[in-house]
Short mmCIF file of C-alpha atoms and ligand atoms in Angstrom, two decimals:
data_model
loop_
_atom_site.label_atom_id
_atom_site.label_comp_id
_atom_site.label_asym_id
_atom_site.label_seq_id
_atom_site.Cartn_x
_atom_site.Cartn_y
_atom_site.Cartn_z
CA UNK A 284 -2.73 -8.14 14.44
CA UNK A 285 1.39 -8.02 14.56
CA UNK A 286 2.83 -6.05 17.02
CA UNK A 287 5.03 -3.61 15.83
CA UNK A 288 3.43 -4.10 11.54
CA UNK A 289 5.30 -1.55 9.59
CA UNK A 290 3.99 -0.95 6.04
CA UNK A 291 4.84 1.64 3.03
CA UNK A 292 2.26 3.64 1.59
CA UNK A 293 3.54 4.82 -1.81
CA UNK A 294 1.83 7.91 -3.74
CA UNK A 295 1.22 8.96 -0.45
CA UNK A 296 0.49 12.21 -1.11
CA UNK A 297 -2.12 11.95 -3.43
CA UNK A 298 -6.07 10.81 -2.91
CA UNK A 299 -5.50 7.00 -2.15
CA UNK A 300 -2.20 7.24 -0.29
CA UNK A 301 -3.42 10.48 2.06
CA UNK A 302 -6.19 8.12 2.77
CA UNK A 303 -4.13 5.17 3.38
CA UNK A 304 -1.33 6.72 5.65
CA UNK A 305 -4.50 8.03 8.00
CA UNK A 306 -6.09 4.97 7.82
CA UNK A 307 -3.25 2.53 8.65
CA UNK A 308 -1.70 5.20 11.42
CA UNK A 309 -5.24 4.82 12.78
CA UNK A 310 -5.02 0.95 12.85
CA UNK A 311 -1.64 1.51 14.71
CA UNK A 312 0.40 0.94 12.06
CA UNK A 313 4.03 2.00 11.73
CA UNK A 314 3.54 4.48 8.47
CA UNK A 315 6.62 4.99 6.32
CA UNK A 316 4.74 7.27 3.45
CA UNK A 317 6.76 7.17 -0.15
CA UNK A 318 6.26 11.21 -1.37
CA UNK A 319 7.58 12.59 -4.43
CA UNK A 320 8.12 15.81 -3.47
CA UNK A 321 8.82 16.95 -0.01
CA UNK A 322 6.33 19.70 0.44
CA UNK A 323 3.27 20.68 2.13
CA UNK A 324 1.53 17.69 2.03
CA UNK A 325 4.06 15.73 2.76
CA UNK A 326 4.96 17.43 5.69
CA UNK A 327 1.42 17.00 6.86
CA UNK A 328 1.55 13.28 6.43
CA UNK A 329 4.67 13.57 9.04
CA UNK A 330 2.53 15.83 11.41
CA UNK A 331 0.18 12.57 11.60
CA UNK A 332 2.77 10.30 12.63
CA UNK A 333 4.14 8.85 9.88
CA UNK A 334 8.08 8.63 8.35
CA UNK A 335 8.06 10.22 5.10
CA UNK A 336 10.56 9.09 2.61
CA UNK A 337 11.65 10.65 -0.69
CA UNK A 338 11.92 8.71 -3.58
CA UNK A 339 10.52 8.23 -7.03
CA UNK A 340 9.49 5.10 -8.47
CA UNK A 341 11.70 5.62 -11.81
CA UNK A 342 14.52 5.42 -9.68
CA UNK A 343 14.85 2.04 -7.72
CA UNK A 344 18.09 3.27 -5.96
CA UNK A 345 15.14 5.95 -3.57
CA UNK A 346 13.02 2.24 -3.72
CA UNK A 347 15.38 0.20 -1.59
CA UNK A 348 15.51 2.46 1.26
CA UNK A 349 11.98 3.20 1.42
CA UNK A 350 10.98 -0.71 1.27
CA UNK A 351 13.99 -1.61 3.34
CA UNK A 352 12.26 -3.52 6.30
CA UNK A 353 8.47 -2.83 5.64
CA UNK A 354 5.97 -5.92 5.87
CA UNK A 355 3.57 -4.72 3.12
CA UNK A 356 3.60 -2.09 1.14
CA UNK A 357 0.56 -0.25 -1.38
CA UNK A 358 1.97 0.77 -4.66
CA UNK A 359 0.12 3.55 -6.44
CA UNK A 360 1.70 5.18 -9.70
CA UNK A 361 -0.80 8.03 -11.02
CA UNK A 362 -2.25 8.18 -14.32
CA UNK A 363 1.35 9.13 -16.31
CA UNK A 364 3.12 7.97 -18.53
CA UNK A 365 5.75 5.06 -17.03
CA UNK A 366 3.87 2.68 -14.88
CA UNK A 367 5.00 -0.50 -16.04
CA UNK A 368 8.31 1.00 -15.56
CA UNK A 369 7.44 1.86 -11.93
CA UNK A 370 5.77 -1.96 -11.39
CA UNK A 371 9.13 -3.07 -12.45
CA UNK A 372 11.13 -1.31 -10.23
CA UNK A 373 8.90 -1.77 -7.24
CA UNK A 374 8.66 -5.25 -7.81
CA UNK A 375 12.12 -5.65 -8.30
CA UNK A 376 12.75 -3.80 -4.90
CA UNK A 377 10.35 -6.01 -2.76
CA UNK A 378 12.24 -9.36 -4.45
CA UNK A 379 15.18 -7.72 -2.68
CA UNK A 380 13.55 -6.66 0.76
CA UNK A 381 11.53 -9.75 0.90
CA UNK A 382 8.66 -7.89 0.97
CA UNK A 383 4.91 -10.07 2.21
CA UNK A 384 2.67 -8.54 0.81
CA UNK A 385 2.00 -6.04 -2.00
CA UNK A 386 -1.10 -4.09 -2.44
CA UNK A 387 -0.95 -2.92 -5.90
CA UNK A 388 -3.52 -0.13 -7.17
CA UNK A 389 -4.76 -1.35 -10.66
CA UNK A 390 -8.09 -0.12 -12.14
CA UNK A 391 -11.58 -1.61 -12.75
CA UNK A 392 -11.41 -0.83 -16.29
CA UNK A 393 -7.33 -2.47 -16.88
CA UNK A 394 -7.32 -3.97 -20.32
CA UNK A 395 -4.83 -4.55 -22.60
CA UNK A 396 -7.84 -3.81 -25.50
CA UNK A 397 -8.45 -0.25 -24.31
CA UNK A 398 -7.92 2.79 -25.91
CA UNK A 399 -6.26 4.52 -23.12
CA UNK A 400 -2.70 4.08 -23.14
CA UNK A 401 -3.40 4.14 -18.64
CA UNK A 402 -5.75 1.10 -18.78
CA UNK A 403 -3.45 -1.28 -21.01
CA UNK A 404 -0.57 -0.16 -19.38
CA UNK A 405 -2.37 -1.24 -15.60
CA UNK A 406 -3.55 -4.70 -17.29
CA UNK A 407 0.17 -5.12 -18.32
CA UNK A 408 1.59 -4.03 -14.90
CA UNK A 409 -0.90 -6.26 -13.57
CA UNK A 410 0.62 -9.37 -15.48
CA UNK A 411 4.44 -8.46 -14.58
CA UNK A 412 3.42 -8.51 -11.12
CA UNK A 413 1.31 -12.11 -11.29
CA UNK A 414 4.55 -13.38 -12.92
CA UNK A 415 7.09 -11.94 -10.87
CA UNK A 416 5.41 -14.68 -7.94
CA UNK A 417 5.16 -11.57 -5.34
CA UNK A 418 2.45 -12.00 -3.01
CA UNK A 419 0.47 -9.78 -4.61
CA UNK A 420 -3.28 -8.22 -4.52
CA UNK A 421 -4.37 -6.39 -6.52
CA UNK A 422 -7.13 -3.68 -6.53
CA UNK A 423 -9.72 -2.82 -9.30
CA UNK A 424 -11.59 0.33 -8.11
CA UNK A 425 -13.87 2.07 -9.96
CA UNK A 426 -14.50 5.65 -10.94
CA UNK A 427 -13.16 8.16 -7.69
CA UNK A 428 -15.73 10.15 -6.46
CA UNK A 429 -12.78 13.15 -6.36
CA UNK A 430 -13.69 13.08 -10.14
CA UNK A 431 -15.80 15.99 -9.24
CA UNK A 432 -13.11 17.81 -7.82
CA UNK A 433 -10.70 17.07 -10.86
CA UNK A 434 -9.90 20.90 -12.33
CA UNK A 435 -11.62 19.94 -15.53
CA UNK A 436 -14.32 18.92 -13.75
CA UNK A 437 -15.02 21.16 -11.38
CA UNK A 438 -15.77 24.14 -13.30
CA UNK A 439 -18.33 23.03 -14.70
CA UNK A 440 -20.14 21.40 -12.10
CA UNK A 441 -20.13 24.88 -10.15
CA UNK A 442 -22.01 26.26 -13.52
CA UNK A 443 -24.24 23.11 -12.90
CA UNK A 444 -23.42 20.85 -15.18
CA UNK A 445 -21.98 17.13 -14.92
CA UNK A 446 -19.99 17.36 -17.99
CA UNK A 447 -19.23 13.31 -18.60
CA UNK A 448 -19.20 11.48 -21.95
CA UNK A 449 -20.81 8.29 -19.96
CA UNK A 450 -23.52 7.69 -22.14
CA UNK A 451 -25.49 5.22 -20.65
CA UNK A 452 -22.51 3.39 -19.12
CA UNK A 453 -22.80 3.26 -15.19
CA UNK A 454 -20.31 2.69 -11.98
CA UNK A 455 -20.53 2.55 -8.73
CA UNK A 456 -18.27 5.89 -7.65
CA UNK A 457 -15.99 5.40 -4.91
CA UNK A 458 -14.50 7.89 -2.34
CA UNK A 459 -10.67 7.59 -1.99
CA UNK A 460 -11.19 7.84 1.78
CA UNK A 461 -12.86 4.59 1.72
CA UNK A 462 -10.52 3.02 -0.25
CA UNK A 463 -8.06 4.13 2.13
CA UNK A 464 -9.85 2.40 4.75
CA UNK A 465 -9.49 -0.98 2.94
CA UNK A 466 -5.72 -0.63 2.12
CA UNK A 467 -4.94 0.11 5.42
CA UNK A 468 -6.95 -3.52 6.43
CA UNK A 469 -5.07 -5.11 3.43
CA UNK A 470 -1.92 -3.62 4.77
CA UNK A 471 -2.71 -5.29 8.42
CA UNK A 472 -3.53 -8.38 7.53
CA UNK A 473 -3.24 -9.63 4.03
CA UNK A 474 -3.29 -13.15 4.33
CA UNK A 475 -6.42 -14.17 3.33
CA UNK A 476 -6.41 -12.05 0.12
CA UNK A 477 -2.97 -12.70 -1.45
CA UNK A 478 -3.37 -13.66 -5.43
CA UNK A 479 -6.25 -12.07 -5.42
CA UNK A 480 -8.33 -8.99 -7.33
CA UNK A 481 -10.85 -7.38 -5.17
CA UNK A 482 -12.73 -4.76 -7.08
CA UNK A 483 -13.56 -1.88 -4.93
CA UNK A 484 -16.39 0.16 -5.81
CA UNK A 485 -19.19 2.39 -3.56
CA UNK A 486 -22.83 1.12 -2.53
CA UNK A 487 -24.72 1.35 -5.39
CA UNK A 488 -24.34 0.96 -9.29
CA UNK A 489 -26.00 4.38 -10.93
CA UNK A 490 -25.73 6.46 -13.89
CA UNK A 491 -24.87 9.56 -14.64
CA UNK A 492 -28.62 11.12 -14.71
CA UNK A 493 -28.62 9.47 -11.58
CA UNK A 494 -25.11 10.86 -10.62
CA UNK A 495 -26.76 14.09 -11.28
CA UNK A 496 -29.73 13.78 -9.61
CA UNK A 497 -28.35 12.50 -6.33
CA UNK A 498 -25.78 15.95 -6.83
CA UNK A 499 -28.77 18.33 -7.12
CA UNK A 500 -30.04 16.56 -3.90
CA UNK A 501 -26.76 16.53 -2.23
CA UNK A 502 -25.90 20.13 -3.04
CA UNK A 503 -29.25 21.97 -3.14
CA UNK A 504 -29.20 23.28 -6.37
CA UNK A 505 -29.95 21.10 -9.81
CA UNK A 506 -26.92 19.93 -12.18
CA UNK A 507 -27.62 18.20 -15.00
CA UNK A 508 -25.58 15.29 -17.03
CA UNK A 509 -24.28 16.52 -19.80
CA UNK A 510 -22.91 13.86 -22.69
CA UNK A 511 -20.45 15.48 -25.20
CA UNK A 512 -19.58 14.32 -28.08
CA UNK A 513 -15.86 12.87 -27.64
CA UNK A 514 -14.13 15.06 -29.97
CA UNK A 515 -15.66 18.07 -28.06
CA UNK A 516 -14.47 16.80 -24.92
CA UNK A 517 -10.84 15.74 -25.82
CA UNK A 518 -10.35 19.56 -27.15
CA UNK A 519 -11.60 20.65 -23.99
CA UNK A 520 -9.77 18.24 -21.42
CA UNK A 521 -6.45 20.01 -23.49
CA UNK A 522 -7.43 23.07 -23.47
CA UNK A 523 -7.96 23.18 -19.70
CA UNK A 524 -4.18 21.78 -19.46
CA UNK A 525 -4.63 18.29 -19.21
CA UNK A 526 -1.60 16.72 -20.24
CA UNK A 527 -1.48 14.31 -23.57
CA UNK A 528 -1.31 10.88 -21.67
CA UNK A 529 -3.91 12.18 -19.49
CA UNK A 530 -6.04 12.74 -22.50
CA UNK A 531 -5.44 9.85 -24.24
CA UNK A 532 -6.35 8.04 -21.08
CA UNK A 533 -9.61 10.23 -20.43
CA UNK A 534 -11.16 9.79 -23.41
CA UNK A 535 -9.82 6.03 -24.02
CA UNK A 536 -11.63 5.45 -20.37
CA UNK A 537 -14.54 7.14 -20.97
CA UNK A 538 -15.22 5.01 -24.20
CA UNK A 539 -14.51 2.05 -22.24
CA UNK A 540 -16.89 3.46 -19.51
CA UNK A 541 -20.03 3.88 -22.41
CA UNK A 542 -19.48 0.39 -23.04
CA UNK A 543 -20.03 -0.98 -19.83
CA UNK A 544 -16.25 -1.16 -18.37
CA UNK A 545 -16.92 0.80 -14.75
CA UNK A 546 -20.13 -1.49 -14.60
CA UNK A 547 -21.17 -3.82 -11.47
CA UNK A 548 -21.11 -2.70 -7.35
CA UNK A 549 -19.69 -5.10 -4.58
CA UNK A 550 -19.66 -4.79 -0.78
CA UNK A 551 -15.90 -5.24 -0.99
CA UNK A 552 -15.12 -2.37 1.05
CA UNK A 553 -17.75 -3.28 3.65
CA UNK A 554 -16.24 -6.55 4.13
CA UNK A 555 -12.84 -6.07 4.75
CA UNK A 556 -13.67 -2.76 6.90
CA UNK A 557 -17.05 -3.37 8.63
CA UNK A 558 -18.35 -0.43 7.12
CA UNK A 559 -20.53 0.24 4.31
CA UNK A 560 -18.75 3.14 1.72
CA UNK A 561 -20.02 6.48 1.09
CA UNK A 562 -22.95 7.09 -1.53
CA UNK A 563 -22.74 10.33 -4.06
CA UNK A 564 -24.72 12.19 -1.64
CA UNK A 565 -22.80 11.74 1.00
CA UNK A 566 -19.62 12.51 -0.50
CA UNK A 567 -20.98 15.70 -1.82
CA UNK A 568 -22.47 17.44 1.28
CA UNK A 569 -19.94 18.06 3.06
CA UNK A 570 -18.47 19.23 0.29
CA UNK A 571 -20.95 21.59 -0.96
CA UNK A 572 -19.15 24.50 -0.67
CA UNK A 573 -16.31 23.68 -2.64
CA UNK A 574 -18.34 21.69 -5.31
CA UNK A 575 -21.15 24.22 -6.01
CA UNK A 576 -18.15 27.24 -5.91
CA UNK A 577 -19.80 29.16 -2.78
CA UNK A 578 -16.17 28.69 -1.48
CA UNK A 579 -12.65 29.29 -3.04
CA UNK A 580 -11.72 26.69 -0.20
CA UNK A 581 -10.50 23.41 -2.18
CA UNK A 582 -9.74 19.97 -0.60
CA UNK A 583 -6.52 18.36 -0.07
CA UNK A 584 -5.01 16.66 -3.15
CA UNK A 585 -8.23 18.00 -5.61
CA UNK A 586 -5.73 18.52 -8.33
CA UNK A 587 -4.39 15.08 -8.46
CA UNK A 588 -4.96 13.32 -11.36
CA UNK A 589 -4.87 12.50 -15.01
CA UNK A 590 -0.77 13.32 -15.42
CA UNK A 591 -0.91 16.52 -14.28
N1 NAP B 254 -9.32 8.54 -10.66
C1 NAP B 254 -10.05 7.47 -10.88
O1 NAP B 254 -11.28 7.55 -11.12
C2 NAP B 254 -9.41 6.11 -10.83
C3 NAP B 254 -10.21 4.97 -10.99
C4 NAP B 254 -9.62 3.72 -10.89
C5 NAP B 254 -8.25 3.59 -10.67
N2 NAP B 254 -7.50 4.72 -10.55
C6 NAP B 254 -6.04 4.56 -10.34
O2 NAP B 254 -5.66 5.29 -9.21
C7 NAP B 254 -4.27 5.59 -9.32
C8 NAP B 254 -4.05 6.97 -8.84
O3 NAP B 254 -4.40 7.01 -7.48
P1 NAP B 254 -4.63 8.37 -6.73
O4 NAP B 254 -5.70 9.15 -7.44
O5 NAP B 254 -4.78 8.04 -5.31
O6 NAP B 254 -3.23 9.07 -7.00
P2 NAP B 254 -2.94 10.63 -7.22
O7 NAP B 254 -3.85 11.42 -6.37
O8 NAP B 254 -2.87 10.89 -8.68
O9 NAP B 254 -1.48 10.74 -6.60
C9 NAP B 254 -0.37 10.11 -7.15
C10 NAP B 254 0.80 10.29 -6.23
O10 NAP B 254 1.97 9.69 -6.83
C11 NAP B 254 3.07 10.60 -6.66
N3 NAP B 254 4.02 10.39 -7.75
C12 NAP B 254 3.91 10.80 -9.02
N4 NAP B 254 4.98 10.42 -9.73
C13 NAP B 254 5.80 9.79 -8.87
C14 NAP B 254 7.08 9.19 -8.99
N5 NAP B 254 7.72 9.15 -10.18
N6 NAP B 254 7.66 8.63 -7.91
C15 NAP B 254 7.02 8.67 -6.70
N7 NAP B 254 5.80 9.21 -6.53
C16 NAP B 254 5.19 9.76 -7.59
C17 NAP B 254 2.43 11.97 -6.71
O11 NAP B 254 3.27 12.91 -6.09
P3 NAP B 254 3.50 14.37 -6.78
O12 NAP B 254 2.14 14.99 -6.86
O13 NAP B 254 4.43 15.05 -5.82
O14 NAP B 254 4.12 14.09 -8.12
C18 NAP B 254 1.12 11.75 -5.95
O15 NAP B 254 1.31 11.87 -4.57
C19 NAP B 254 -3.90 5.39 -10.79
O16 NAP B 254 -3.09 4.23 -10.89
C20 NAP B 254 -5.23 5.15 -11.47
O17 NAP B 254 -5.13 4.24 -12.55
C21 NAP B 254 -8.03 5.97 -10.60
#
């Protein structure tokens, strides 16, 4: 370990990054947390020790600063509209800061093929960042387990239903927390992993009748998978306020995720942390009063996602 290792932690406010500032403050890093906003949240990330910095990835001018004297950084750009635009800008800033390592959040399901206008543009940003000759890693995790606490989600798994046009497709869901857990490693000691993609995924490789089933378990009470047809769902996801990109990305994933693209598990996490990540059934229990609606409590960052 360096003495003294100061990294950045970018979308540090939402699921990943809250997980990654706690996890790399833990390690006894020196946090500087990039927040978009300076609210709540980010004032809670300062409460835990870490420097927050406001800046937005769109502007490279809020970059510098931020980067200025960091030794890695983790660059996470949500699901909107503009991430090769962010990539660009990021990577442009670490050429200038001399940045050693960049953990960059991609997705298991990047592909310049997909439908979803989120998935080609993260196998583009991908590219830009392999050519730009950054030491670079990149990160391929699968589907969040804070899916189920998404807001057009979690309606109607509180009526009991797991409302997902999977099909038969399966994943391996993955808690941001343990994610965060791995970045902050990454972020410690990256040397071994530079140029390459480590997918990140939880223990075990299920569907979503499995999903389901480990839910009812989990929570006490039975939900069922639920498959609608894509047209059904893409009126919905608007309906409920999902934003267009977000849509187009939702539905574009979910094809990708019927045929097969979220497939595969890995002990990735376990590796670089020493510790195995949490299962469906563990994620949910503790959550059970938010996720079955017995509480109006809801957890930190629950609303991130999909362009809101
Ligand atoms: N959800 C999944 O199942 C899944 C699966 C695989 C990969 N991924 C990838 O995970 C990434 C999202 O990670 P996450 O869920 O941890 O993020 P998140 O919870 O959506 O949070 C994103 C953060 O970025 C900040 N942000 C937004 N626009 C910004 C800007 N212009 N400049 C600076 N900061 C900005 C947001 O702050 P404000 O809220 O203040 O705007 C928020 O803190 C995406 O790249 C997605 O492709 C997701």
């Amino acid at each position: 370990m360096t003495e003294n290792r100061s990294v950045l932690v970018s979308g540090a406010t939402g699921d990943t990054g809250r997980a990654a500032v706690r996890e790399s403050l833990a390690l006894g890093l020196t946090v500087r947390a990039l927040v978009h906003t300076a609210d709540a949240r980010a004032q809670a990330l300062a409460d835990q020790g870490a420097e927050v910095v406001v800046g937005d990835f769109l502007d490279p001018n809020t970059l510098r600063p931020a980067m200025e004297g960091v030794d890695a950084a983790y660059l996470c750009y949500p699901v909107r509209p503009g991430l090769i635009h962010a990539t660009v800008n990021f990577a442009q800033t670490a050429k200038e800061t001399g940045l050693k390592a960049l953990i960059n959040c991609s997705q298991r399901s990047a592909d310049r093929e997909s439908t979803s206008p989120s998935c080609r543009d993260t196998h583009i940003a991908e590219q830009v960042l392999n050519w730009s000759g950054l030491p670079v890693i990149h990160l391929r995790p699968t589907l969040f387990l804070e899916w189920l606490q998404y807001f057009w989600v979690l309606p109607k798994l509180r009526e009991g239903i797991l409302w997902m046009p999977t099909g038969k497709g399966t994943s391996s869901p993955v808690a941001a927390e343990d994610q965060g857990r791995a970045i902050a490693r990454l972020l410690l000691d990256p040397t071994d992993h530079l140029g390459t993609t480590i997918p990140l995924s939880g223990p075990a490789e299920i569907d979503h009748e499995q999903f389901a089933a480990e839910l009812s378990e989990a929570l006490g009470r039975e939900i069922v998978h639920v498959n609608p047809p894509m047209d059904e769902y893409a009126a919905y996801l608007a309906d409920v306020g999902v934003p267009p990109y977000g849509v187009d990305h939702i539905v574009g994933a979910m094809r990708d995720y019927q045929n097969g693209a979220m497939s595969g598990a890995d002990d990735n996490i376990e590796r670089l942390t020493g510790r195995r990540p949490m299962t469906v059934a563990e994620y949910a229990r503790p959550r059970a009063a938010l996720l079955t609606g017995s509480s109006r409590g809801t957890a930190p960052g629950s609303d991130q996602a999909a362009g809101r």
